[in-house]
GROMACS .gro file of C-alpha atoms in nm:
model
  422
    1UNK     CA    1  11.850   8.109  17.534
    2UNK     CA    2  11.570   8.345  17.550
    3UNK     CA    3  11.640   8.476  17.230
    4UNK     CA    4  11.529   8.110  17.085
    5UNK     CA    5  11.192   8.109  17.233
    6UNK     CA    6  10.940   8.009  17.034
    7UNK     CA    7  10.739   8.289  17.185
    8UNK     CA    8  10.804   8.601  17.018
    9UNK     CA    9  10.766   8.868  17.319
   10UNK     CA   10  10.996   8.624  17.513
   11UNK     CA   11  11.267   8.687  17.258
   12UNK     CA   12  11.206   9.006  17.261
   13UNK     CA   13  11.182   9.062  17.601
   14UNK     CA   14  11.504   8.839  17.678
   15UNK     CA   15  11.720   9.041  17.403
   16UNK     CA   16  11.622   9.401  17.559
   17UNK     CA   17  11.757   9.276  17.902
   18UNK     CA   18  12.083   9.186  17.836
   19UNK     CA   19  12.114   9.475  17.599
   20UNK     CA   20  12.041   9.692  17.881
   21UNK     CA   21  12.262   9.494  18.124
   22UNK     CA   22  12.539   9.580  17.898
   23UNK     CA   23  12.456   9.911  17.879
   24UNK     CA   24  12.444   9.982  18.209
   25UNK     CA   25  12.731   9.732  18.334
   26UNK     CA   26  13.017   9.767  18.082
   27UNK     CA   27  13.065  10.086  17.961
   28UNK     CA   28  13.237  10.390  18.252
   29UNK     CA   29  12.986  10.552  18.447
   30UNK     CA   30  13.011  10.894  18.477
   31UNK     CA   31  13.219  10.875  18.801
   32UNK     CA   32  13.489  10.681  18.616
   33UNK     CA   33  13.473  10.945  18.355
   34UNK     CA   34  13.589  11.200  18.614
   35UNK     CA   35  13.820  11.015  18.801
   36UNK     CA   36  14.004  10.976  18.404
   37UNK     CA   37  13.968  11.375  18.392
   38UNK     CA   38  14.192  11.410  18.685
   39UNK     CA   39  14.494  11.196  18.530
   40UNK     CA   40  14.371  10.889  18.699
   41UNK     CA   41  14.334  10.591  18.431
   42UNK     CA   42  14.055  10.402  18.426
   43UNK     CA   43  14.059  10.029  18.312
   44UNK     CA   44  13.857  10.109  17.963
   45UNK     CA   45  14.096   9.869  17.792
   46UNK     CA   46  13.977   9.544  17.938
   47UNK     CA   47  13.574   9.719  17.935
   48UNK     CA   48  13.649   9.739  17.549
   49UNK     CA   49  13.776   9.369  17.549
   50UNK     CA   50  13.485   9.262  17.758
   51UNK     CA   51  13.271   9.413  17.516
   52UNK     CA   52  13.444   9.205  17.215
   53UNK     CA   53  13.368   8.898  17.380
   54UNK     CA   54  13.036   8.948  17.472
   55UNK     CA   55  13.012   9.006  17.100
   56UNK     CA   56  13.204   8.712  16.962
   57UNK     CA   57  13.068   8.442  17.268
   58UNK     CA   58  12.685   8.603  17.305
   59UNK     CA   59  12.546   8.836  17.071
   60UNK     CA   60  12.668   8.670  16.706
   61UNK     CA   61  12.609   8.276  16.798
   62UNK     CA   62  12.241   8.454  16.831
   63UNK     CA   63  12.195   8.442  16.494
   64UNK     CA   64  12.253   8.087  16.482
   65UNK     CA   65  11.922   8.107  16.625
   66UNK     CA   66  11.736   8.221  16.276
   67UNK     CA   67  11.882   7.887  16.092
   68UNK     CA   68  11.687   7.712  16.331
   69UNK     CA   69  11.427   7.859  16.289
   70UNK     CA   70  11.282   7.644  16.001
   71UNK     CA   71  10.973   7.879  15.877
   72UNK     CA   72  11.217   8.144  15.793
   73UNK     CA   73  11.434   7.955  15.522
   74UNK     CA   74  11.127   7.861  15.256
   75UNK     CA   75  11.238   7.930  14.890
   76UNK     CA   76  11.013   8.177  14.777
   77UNK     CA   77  11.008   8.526  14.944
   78UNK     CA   78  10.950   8.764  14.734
   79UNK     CA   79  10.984   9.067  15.005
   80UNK     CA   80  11.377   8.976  14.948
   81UNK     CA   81  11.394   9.126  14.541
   82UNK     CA   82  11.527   9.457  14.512
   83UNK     CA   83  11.358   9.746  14.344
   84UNK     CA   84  11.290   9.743  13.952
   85UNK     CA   85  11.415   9.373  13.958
   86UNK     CA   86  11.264   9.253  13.609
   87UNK     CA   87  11.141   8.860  13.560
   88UNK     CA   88  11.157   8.678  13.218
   89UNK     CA   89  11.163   8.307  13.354
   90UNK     CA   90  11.005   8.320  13.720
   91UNK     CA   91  10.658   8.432  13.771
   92UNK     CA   92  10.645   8.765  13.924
   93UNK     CA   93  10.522   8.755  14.306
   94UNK     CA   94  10.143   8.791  14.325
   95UNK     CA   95   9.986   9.130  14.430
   96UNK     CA   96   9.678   8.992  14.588
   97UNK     CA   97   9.648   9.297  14.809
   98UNK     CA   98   9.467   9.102  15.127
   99UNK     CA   99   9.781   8.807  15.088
  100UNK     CA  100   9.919   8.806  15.438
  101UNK     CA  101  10.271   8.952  15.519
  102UNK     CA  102  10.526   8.707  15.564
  103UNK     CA  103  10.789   8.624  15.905
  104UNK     CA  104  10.538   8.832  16.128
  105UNK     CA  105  10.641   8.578  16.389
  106UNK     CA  106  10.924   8.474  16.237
  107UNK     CA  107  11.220   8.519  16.424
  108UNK     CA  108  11.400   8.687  16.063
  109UNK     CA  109  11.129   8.949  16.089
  110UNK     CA  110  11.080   8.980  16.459
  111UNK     CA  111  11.447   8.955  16.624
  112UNK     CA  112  11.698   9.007  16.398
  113UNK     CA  113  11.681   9.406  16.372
  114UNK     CA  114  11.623   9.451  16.748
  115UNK     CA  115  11.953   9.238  16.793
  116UNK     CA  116  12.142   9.437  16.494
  117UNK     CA  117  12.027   9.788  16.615
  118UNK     CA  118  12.106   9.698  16.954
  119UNK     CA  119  12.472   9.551  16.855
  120UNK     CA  120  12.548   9.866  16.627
  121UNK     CA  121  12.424  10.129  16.946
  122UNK     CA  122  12.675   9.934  17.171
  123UNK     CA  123  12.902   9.980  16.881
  124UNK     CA  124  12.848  10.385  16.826
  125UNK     CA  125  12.874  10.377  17.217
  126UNK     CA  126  13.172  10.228  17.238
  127UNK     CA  127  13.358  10.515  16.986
  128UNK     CA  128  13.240  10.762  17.181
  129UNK     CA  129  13.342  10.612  17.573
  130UNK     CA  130  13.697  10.469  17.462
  131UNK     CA  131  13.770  10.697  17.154
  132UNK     CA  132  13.823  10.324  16.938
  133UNK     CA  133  13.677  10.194  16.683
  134UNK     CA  134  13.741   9.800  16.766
  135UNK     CA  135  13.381   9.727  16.800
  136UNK     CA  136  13.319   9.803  16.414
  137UNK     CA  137  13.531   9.515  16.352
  138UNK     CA  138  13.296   9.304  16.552
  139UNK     CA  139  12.993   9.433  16.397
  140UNK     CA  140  13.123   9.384  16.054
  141UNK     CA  141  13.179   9.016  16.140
  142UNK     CA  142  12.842   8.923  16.250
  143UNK     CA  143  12.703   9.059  15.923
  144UNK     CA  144  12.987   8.842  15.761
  145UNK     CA  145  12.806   8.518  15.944
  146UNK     CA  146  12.486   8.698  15.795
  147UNK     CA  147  12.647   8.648  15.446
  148UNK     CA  148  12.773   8.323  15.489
  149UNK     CA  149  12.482   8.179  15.657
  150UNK     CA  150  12.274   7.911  15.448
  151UNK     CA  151  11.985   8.134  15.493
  152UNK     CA  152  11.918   8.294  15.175
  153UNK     CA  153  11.689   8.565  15.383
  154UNK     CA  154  11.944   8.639  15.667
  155UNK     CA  155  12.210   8.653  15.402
  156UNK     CA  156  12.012   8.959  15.229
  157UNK     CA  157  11.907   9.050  15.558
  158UNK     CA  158  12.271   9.110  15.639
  159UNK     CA  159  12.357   9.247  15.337
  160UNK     CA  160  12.078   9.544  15.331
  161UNK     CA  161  12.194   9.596  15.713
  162UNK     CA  162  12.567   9.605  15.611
  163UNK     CA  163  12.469   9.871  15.344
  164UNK     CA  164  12.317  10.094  15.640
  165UNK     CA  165  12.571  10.063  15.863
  166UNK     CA  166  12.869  10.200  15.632
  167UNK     CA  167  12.635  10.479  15.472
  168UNK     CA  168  12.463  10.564  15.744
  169UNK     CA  169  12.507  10.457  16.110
  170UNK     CA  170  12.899  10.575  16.110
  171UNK     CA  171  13.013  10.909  16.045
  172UNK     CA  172  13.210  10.845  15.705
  173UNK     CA  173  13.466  11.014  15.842
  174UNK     CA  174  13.474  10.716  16.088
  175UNK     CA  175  13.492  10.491  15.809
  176UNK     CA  176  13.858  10.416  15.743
  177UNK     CA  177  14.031  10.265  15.431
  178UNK     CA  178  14.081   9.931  15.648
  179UNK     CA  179  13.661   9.915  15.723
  180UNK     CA  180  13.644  10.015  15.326
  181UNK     CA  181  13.894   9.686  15.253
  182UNK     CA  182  13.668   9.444  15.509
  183UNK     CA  183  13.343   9.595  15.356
  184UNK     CA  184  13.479   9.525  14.992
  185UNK     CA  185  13.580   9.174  15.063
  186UNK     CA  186  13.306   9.076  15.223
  187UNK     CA  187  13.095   9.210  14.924
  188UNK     CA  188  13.311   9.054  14.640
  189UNK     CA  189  13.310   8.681  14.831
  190UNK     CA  190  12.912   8.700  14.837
  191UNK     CA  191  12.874   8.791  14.494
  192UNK     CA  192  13.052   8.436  14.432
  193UNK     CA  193  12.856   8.071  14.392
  194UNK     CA  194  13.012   7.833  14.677
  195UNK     CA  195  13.061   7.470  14.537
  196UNK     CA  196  13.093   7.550  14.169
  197UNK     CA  197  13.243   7.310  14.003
  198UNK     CA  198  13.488   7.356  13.753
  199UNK     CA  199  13.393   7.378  13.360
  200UNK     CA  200  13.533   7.114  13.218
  201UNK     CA  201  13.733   6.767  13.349
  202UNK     CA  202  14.053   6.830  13.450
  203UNK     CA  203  14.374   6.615  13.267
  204UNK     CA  204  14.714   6.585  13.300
  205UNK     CA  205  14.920   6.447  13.032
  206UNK     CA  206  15.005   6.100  13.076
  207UNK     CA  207  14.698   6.001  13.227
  208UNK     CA  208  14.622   5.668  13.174
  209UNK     CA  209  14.227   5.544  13.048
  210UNK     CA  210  14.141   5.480  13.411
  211UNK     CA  211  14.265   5.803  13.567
  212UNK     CA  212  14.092   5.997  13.308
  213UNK     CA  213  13.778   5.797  13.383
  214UNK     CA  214  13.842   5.843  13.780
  215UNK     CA  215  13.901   6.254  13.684
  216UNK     CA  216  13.557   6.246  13.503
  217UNK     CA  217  13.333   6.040  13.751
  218UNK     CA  218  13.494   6.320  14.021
  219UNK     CA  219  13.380   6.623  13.765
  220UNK     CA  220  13.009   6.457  13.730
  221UNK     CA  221  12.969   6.364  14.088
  222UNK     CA  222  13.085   6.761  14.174
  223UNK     CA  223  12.834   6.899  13.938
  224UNK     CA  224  12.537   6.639  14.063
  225UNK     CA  225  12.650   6.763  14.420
  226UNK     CA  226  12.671   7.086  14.298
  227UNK     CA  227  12.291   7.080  14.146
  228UNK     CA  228  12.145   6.911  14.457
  229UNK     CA  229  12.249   7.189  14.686
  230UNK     CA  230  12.100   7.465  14.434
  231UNK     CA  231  11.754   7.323  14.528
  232UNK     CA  232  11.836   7.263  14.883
  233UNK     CA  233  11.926   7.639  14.934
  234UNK     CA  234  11.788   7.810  14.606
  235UNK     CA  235  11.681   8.145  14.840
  236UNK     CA  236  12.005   8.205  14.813
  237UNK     CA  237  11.983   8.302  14.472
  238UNK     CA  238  11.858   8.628  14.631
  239UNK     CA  239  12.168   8.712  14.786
  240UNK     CA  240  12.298   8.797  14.386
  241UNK     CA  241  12.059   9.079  14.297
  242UNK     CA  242  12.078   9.244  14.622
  243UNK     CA  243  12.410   9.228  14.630
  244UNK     CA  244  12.429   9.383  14.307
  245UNK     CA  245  12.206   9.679  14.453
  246UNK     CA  246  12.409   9.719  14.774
  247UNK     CA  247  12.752   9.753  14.523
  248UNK     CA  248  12.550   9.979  14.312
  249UNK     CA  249  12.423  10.231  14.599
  250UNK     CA  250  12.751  10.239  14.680
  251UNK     CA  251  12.934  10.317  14.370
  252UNK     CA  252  12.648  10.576  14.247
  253UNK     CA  253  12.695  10.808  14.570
  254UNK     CA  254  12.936  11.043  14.542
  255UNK     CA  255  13.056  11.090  14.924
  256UNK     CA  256  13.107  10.751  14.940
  257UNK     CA  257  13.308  10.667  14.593
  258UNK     CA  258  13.522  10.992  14.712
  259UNK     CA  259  13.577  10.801  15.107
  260UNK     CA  260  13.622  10.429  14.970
  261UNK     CA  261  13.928  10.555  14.708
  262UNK     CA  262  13.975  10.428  14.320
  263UNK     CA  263  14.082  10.088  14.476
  264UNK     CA  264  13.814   9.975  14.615
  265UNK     CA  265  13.578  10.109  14.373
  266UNK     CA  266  13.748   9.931  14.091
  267UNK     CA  267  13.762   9.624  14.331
  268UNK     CA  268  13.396   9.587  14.381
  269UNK     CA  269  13.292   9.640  13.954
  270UNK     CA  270  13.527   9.381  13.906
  271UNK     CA  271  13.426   9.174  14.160
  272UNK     CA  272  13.017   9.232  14.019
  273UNK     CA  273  13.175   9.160  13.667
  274UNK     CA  274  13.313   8.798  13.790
  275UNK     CA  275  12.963   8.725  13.960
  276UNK     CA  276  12.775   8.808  13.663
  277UNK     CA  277  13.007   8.553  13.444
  278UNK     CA  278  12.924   8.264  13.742
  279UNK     CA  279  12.569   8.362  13.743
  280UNK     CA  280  12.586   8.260  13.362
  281UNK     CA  281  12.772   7.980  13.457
  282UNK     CA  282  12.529   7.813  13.675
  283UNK     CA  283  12.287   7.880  13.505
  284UNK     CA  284  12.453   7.648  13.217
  285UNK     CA  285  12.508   7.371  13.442
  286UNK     CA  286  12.135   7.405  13.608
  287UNK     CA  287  12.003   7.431  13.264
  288UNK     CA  288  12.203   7.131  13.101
  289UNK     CA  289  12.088   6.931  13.448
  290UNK     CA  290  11.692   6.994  13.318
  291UNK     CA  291  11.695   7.183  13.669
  292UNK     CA  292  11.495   7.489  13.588
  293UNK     CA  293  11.191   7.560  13.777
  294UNK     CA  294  10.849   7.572  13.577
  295UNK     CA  295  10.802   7.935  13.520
  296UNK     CA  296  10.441   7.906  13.640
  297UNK     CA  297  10.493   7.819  13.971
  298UNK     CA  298  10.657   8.112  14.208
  299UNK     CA  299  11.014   8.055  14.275
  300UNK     CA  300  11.327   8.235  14.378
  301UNK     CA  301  11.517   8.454  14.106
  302UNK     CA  302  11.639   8.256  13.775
  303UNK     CA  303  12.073   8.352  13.777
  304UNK     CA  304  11.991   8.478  13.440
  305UNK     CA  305  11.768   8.744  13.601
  306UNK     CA  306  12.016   8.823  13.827
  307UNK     CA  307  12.257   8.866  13.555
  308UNK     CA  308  12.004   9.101  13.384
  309UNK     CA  309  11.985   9.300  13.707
  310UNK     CA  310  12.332   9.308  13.797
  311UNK     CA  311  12.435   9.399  13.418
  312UNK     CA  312  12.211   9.710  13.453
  313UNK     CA  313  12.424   9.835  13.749
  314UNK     CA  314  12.751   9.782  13.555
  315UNK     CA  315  12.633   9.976  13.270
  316UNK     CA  316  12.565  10.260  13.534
  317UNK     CA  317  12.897  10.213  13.652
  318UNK     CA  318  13.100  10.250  13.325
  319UNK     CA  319  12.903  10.542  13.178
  320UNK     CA  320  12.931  10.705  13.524
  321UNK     CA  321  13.321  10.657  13.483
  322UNK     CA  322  13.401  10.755  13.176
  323UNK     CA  323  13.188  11.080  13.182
  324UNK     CA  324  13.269  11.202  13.548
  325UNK     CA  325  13.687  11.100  13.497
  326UNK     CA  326  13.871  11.360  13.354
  327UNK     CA  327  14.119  11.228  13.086
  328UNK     CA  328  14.401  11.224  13.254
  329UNK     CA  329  14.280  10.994  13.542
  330UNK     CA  330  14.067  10.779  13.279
  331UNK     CA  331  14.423  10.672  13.111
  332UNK     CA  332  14.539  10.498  13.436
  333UNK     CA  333  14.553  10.128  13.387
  334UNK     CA  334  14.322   9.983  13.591
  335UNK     CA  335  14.028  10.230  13.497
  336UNK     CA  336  14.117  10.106  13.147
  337UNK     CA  337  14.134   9.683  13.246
  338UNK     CA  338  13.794   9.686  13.399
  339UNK     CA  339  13.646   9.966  13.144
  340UNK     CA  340  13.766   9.713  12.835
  341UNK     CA  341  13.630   9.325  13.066
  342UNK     CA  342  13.319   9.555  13.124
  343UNK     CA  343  13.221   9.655  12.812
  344UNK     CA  344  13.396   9.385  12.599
  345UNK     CA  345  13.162   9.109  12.827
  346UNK     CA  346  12.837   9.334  12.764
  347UNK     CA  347  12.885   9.350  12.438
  348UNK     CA  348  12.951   8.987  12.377
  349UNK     CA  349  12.648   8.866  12.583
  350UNK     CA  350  12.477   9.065  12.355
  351UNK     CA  351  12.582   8.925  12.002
  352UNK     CA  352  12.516   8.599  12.172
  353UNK     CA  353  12.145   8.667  12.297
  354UNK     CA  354  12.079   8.816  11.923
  355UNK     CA  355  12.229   8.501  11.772
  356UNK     CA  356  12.000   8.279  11.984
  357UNK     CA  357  11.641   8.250  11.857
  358UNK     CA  358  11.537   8.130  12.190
  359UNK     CA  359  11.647   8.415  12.367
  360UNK     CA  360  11.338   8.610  12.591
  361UNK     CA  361  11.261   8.917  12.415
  362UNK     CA  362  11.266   9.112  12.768
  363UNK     CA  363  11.620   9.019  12.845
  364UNK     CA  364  11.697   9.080  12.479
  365UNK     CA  365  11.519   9.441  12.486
  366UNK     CA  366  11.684   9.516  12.825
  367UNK     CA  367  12.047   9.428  12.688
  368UNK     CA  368  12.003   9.616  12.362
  369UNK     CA  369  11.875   9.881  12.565
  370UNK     CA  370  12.220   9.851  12.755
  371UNK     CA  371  12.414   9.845  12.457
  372UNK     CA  372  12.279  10.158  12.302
  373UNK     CA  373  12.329  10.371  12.614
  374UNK     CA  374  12.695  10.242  12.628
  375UNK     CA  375  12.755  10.360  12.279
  376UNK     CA  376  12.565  10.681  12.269
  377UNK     CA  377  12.748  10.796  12.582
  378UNK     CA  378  13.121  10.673  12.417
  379UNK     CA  379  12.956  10.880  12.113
  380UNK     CA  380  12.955  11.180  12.341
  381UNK     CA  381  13.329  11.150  12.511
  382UNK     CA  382  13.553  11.431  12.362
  383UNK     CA  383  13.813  11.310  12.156
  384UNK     CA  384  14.067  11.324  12.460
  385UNK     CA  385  13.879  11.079  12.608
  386UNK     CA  386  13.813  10.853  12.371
  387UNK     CA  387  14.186  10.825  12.248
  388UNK     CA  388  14.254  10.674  12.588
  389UNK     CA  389  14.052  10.403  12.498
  390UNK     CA  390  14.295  10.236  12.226
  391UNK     CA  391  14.113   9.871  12.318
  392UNK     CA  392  13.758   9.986  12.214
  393UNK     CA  393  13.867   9.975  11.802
  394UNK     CA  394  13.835   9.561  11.815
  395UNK     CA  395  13.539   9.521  12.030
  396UNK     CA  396  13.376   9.748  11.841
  397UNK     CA  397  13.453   9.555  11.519
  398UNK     CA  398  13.244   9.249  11.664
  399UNK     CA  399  12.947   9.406  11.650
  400UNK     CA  400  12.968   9.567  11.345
  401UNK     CA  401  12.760   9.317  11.193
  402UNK     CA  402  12.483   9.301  11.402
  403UNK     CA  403  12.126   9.330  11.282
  404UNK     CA  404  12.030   9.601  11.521
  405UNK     CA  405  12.063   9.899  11.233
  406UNK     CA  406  12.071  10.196  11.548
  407UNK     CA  407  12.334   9.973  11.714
  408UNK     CA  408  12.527   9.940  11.344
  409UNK     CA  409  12.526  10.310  11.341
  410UNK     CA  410  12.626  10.376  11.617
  411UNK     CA  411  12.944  10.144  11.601
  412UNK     CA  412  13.018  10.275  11.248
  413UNK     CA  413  13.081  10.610  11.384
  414UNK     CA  414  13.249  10.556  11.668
  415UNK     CA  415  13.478  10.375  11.402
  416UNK     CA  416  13.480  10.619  11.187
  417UNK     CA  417  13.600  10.915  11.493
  418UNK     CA  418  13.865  10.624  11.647
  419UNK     CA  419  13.981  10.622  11.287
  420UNK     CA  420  14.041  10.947  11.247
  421UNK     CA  421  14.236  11.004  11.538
  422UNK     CA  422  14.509  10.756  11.454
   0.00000   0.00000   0.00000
C-alpha cells in the first residue's frame, strides 16, 4: 500500500523495503549454496516459484497504482515524443526554458523506474542463483500491463523500458528465440488501435430493409464509441511513434537483427506496415467526425504524424534490406512480400498526397524525400538484385506520371534497366 502514498518519499521508502526483504529472504544464502556444492539439493525450485508470485500477486498490481494516479494521465506531454519527431498539424511543445518539468511528484516519474530497476535486478539475480531464466517471463509481462494500460505515459513508459531490457539489461546471448517471439508480439499488438471499427457496414445477402438498418445503426454507434474514447485517452496516440522508434532501434542494430532471426525481423516491419495503414485509418474516421484538435492549442501527436514518423523508419528498413542481403537471400519469399506491401504502400501514399491540394507541404516534402531515397538506392542494386524484384515493374508504372520530374527520372530508368533484363 505504501507504494500508493500520496507522499512521494513514503513510496519510495515503502518500495526499497520490500525490495530488500526479497533480496535478502528469497534467494539461497551462501550456506545453502554450499550445502548444494556437496550433492545436497537445496529447495531453489519452490524459491524460484515464490519469486513468480511475488511478481504476479505484489510487484505488477503496483502499477495499477500509476492509473490512479490522476495527474499522470493529462493529454499533452510532450517529454513522451521521440527524437526528430516532425509536427505539421499539432503545435510543437513550447521551449520556454524556465517552464517547469513535468511528474516531479508524479508517481510516473517518481516510482515507476525504482519499481522496474528493482524487478529486472531480482530478475538478473534470479539467472544467476537458479541458472533459469523464468523470471524474464515475468518481467516481460508487467511491461505487457505497461502496454496495455490506458495510460498513454506508462504505455511509452513501458515501451522505452522494454527496449532496455532486451538490448541491454540481458546478455543477448540470454535472449532466446522464445523472449524474441514474446518481445515481437507484444510490439506488433501495441502498434494496433483497440476499438476500431470496421470500414464500412457489414451485409449479408438477403438482408431484409430493417436488418440492414439494424447493421448500420451498430456501424455508427461503433464509430461514435469509437471517437469518444480517442478523446478520453488521446495520450495514447504516443504509444504509435515510440513504438515505431523502439521497432526501429531494433531492426537498425546489427547484433540484435543477427540474435532475433529473419522471422521476427520480417514480423515486426510488417507489423509497423499494418499500424501505419490504421494510423491512416483513424485518422479518416477522426477527421470525417470534425474531431481534429485546433492546431493552435498543444495536443498529443496527430496519427498522420505518426504515420510520417513511422514511414521514415520503414524506409530505413527496406533500403537497409535490400543493400545489406546478398541476392540469394533477397529472393526468399517473404523478404520479397513485405519488400513489394512496403514499397508499393509508400509509393501510393505518395501519388495520393501529390494529388491532394490540401496536403501539408512538410508531410509532402518528407514523403517525396522518402520516395527519392527509395529509388536512388533501387538505382544502385546490381542487376542480380534487382532481377529478384520481378513485382517492382508495375508499381513503378504508377508513378510514372507524376509531376515530380527527379522522381519521373528516376522511375524511367529503373524501367528502362528492369526492361532490359527481361
Amino acid at each position: 500500500k505504501t507504494m500508493g502514498d500520496s507522499r512521494h518519499e513514503v513510496r519510495v521508502n515503502g518500495l526499497q523495503t520490500l525490495l530488500s526483504i526479497i533480496n535478502k529472504y528469497f534467494f539461497p544464502s551462501s550456506q545453502d549454496k554450499e550445502v548444494e556444492e556437496n550433492g545436497n539439493s537445496s529447495p531453489q525450485h519452490g524459491e524460484l516459484q515464490t519469486l513468480q508470485l511475488i511478481f504476479r500477486g505484489i510487484l505488477v498490481p503496483a502499477l495499477e497504482f500509476e492509473e490512479m494516479d490522476g495527474n499522470s494521465t493529462s493529454g499533452y506531454a510532450p517529454e513522451l515524443l521521440p527524437p526528430k519527431f516532425v509536427y505539421f498539424i499539432t503545435a510543437p511543445p513550447s521551449s520556454a526554458p524556465n517552464a517547469p518539468a513535468k511528474g516531479q511528484r508524479e508517481w510516473i516519474g517518481t516510482t515507476f523506474d525504482h519499481l522496474i530497476d528493482g524487478c529486472v535486478s531480482i530478475c538478473l539475480k534470479s539467472m544467476e542463483a537458479f541458472g533459469n531464466d523464468s523470471l524474464v517471463e515475468e518481467v516481460l509481462a508487467m511491461l505487457n500491463s505497461c502496454l496495455l494500460s490506458d495510460s498513454g505515459h506508462l504505455a511509452v513508459r513501458g515501451l522505452r523500458r522494454l527496449q532496455q531490457f532486451v538490448t541491454k539489461d540481458l546478455d543477448l546471448k540470454d535472449v532466446t528465440d522464445d523472449t524474441w517471439a514474446t518481445v515481437s508480439h507484444m510490439l506488433f499488438r501495441v502498434l494496433s488501435i483497440r476499438g476500431m471499427p470496421p470500414s464500412s457496414v457489414s451485409e449479408s445477402e438477403g438482408s431484409t430493409d430493417e436488418e440492414k438498418e439494424q447493421l448500420k445503426q451498430e456501424h455508427k454507434d461503433a464509430m461514435d464509441e469509437f471517437i469518444r474514447e480517442q478523446k478520453l485517452f488521446s495520450n495514447r496516440r504516443y504509444i504509435g511513434c515510440n513504438a515505431a522508434m523502439v521497432i526501429g532501434s531494433l531492426l537498425t542494430t546489427e547484433n540484435i537483427v543477427k540474435s532475433m532471426g529473419v522471422q521476427w525481423y520480417i514480423f515486426l516491419m510488417s507489423g509497423l506496415g499494418k499500424g501505419i495503414k490504421d494510423w491512416e485509418r483513424a485518422a479518416e474516421i477522426l477527421s470525417s467526425s470534425g474531431s481534429q484538435e485546433s492546431s493552435s492549442q498543444p495536443s498529443p501527436p496527430h496519427y498522420l504524424e505518426n504515420v510520417l514518423y513511422a514511414r521514415r523508419w520503414m524506409t530505413k528498413f527496406i533500403l537497409s534490406l535490400t543493400a545489406q542481403t546478398d541476392a540469394a537471400t533477397l529472393e526468399n519469399a517473404q523478404f520479397q512480400h513485405v519488400l513489394k506491401e512496403e514499397t508499393e504502400a509508400l509509393l501510393h501514399a505518395f501519388l495520393k498526397k501529390e494529388a491532394d491540394e490540401s496536403c501539408s507541404a512538410v508531410d509532402m516534402r518528407n514523403v517525396s524525400k522518402m520516395v527519392t531515397d527509395i529509388l536512388e538506392g533501387f538505382n544502385g542494386l546490381s542487376d542480380e538484385k534487382l532481377s529478384t524484384m520481378k513485382w517492382l515493374s508495375p508499381v513503378l508504372s504508377t508513378c510514372i506520371q507524376t509531376n515530380n520530374t527527379s522522381l519521373r527520372t528516376s522511375v524511367q530508368i529503373l524501367l528502362t534497366r528492369l526492361t532490359q533484363q527481361k
